[in-house]
PDB file of C-alpha atoms in Angstrom:
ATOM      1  CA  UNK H 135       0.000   0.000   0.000  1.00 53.00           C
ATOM      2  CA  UNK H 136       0.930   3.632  -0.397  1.00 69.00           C
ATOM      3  CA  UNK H 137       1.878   5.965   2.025  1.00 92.00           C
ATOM      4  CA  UNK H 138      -1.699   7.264   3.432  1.00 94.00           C
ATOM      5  CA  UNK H 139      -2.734  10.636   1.825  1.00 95.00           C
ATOM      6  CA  UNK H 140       0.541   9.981  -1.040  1.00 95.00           C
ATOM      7  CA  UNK H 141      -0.389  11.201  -4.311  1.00 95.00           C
ATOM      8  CA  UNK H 142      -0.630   7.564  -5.079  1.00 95.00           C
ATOM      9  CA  UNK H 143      -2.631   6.694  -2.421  1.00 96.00           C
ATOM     10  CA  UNK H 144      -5.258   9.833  -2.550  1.00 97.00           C
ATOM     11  CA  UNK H 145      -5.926   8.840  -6.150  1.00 97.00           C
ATOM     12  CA  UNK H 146      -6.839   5.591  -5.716  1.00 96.00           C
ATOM     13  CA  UNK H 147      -8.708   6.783  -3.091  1.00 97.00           C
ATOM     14  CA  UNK H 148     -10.707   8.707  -5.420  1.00 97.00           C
ATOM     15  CA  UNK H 149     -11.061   6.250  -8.002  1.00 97.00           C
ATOM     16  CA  UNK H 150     -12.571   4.190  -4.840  1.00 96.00           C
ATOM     17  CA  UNK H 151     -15.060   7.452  -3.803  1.00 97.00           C
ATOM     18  CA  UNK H 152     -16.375   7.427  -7.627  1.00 98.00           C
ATOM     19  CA  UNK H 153     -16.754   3.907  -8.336  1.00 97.00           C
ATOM     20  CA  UNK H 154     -19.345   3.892  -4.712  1.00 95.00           C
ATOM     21  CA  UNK H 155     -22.861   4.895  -5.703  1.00 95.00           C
ATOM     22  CA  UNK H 156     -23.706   5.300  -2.534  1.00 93.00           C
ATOM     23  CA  UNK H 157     -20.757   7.717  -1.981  1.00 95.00           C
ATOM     24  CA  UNK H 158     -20.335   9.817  -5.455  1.00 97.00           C
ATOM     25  CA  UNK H 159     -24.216   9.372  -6.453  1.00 96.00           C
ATOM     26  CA  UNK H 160     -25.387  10.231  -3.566  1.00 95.00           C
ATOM     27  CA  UNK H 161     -23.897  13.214  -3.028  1.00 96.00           C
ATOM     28  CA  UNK H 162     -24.393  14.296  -6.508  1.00 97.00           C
ATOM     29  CA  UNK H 163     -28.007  13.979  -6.068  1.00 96.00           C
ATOM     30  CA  UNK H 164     -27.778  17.079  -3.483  1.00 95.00           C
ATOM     31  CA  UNK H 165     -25.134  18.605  -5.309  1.00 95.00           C
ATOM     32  CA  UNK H 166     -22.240  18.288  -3.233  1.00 94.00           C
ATOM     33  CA  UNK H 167     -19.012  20.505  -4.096  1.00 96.00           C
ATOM     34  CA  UNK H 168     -16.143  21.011  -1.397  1.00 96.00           C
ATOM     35  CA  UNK H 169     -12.890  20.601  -1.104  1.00 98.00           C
ATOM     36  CA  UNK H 170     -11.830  18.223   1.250  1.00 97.00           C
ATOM     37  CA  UNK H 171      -8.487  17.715   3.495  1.00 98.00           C
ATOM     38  CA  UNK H 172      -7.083  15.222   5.514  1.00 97.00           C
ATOM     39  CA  UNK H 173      -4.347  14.565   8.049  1.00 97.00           C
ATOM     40  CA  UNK H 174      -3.457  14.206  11.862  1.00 96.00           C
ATOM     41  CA  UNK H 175      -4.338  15.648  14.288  1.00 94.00           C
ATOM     42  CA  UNK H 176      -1.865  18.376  16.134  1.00 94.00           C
ATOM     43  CA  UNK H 177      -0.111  18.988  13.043  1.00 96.00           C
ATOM     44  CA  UNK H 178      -0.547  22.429  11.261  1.00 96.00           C
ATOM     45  CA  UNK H 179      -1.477  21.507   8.076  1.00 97.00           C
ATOM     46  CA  UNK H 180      -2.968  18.650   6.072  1.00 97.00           C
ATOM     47  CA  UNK H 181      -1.533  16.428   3.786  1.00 97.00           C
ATOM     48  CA  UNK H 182      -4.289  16.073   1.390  1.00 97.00           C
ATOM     49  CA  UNK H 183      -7.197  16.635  -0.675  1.00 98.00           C
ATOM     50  CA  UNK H 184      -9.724  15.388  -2.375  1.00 98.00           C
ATOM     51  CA  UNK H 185     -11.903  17.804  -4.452  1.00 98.00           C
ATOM     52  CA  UNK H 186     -15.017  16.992  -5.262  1.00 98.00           C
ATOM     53  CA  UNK H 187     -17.815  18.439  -7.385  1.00 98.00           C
ATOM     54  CA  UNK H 188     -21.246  17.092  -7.825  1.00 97.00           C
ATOM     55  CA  UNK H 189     -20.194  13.777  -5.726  1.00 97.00           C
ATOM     56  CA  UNK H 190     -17.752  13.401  -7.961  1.00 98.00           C
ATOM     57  CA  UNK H 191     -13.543  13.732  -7.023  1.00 98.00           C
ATOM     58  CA  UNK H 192     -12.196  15.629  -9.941  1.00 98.00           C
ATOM     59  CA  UNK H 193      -8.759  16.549  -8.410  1.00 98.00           C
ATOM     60  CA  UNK H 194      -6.568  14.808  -5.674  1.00 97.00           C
ATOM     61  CA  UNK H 195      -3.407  15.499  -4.115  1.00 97.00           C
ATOM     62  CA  UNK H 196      -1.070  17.275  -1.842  1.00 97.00           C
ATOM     63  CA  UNK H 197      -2.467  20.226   0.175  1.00 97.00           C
ATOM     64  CA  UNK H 198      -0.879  23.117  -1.216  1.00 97.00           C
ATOM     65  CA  UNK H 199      -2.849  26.147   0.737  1.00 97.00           C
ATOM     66  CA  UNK H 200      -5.830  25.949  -1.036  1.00 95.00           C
ATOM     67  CA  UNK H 201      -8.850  26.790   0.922  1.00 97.00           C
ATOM     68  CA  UNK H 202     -10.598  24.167   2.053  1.00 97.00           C
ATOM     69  CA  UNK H 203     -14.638  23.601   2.780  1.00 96.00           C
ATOM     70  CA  UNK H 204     -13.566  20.199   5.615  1.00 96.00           C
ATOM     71  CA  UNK H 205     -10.600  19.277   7.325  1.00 97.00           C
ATOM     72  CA  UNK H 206     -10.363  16.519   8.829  1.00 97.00           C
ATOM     73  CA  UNK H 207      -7.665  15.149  10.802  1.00 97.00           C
ATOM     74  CA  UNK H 208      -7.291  11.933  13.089  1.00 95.00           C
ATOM     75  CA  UNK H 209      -4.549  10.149  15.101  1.00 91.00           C
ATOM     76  CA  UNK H 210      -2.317   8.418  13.027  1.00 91.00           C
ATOM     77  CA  UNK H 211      -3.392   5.305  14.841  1.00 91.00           C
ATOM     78  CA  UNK H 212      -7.028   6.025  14.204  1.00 89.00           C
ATOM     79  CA  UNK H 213      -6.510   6.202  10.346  1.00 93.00           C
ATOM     80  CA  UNK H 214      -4.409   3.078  10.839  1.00 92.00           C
ATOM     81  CA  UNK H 215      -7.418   1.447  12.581  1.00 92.00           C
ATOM     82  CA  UNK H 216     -10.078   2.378  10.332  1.00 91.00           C
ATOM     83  CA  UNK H 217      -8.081   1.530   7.445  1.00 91.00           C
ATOM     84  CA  UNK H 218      -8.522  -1.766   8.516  1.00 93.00           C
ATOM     85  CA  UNK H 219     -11.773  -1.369   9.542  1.00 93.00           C
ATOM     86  CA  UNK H 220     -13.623   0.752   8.015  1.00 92.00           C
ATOM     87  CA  UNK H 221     -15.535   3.129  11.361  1.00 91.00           C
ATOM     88  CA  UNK H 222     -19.012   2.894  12.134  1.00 89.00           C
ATOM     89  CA  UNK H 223     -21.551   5.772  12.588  1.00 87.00           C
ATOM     90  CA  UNK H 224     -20.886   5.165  16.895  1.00 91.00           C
ATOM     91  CA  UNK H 225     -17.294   4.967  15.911  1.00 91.00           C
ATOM     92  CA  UNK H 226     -16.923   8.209  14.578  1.00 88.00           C
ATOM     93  CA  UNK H 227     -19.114  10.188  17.200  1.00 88.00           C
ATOM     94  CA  UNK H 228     -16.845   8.903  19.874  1.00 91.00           C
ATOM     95  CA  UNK H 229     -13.990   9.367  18.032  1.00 89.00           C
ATOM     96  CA  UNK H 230     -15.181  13.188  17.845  1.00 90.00           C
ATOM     97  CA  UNK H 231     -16.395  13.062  21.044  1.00 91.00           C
ATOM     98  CA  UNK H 232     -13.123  12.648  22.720  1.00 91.00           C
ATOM     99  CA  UNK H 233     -11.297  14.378  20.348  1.00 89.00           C
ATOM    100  CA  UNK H 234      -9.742  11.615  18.284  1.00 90.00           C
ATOM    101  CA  UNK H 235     -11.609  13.063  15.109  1.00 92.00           C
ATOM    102  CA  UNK H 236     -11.405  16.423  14.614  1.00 94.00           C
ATOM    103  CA  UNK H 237     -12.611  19.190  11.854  1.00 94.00           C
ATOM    104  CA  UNK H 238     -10.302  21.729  11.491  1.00 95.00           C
ATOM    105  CA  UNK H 239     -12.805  23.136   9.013  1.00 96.00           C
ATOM    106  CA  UNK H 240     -16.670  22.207   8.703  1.00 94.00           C
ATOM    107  CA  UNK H 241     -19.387  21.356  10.993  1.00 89.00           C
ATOM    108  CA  UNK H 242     -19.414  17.994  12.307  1.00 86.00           C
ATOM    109  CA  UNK H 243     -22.378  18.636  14.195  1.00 84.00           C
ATOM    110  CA  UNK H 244     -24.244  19.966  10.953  1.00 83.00           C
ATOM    111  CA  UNK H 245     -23.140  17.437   8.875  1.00 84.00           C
ATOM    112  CA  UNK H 246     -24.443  14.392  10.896  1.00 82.00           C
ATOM    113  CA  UNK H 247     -28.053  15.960  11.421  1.00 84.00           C
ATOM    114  CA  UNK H 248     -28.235  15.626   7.681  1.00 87.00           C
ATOM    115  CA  UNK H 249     -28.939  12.583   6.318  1.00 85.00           C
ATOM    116  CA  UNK H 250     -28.036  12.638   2.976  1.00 90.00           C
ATOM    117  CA  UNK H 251     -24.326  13.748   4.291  1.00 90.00           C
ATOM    118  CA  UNK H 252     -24.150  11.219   7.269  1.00 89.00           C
ATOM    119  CA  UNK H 253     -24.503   7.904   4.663  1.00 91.00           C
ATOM    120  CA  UNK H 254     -21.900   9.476   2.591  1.00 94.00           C
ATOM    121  CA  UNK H 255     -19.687  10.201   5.054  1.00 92.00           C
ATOM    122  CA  UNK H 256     -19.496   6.349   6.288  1.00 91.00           C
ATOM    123  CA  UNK H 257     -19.068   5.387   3.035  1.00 94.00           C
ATOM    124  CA  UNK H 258     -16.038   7.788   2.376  1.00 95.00           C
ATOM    125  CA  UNK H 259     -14.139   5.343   5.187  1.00 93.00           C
ATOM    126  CA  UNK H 260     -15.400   2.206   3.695  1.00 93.00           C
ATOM    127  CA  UNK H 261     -13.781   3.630   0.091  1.00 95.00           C
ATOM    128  CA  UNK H 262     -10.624   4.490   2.103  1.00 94.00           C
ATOM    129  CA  UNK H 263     -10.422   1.088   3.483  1.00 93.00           C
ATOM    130  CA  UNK H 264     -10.189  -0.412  -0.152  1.00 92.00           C
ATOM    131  CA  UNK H 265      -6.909   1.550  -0.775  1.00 93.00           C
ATOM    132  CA  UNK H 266      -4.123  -0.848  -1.078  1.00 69.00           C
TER     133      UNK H 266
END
């Protein structure tokens, strides 16, 4: 496997986001466009994006300052864990809970009172799980 958020590894992890229905096509049915970062937690930036528009990633790669619409870092041994196994929806609230998760940028809070984001949002771990 690549080097978690490599170039290599964030673009297979976008050809895994598109190829998941319930991921890309559901998020394009509401229109979802953001640009997306990831990385751990207590360091100052991210290491990568995602950007998506209309469900879809279009663009992946290193962060390079852009701005960003969700950040959203972890411990390095919580990405190693749900790597493995991909988080459940009580996995990630107490992850956020006690501060294992956090979002830099974007509203956790909002974002799981939605349901058409909160399905989608699962499903972006199960597609980063498949990354090998």
């Amino acid at each position: 496997m690549s080097e978690i958020f490599s170039p290599e590894w964030l673009a297979t992890f976008a050809q895994n986001w598109n190829a998941e229905p319930a991921l890309s096509g559901a998020l394009a049915e509401i229109g979802f466009t953001s640009t997306i970062a990831y990385g751990y937690k207590g360091e100052p930036a991210p290491k990568g994006v995602l950007v998506v528009e209309n469900g879809k990633v279009t663009a992946s790669g290193p962060y390079t300052g852009q701005p960003l619409n969700w950040d959203i870092r972890c411990t390095p041994e919580h990405w190693d864990k749900w790597l493995k196994k991909p988080p459940t929806m009580m996995d990630l609230g107490v992850a956020y809970t006690t501060g294992k998760m956090k979002f830099e940028v974007g509203d956790y809070g909002a974002m799981i009172k939605d349901p058409r984001m909160t399905g989608p949002f699962i499903k972006s771990f199960a597609a980063m799980s498949r990354v090998a």
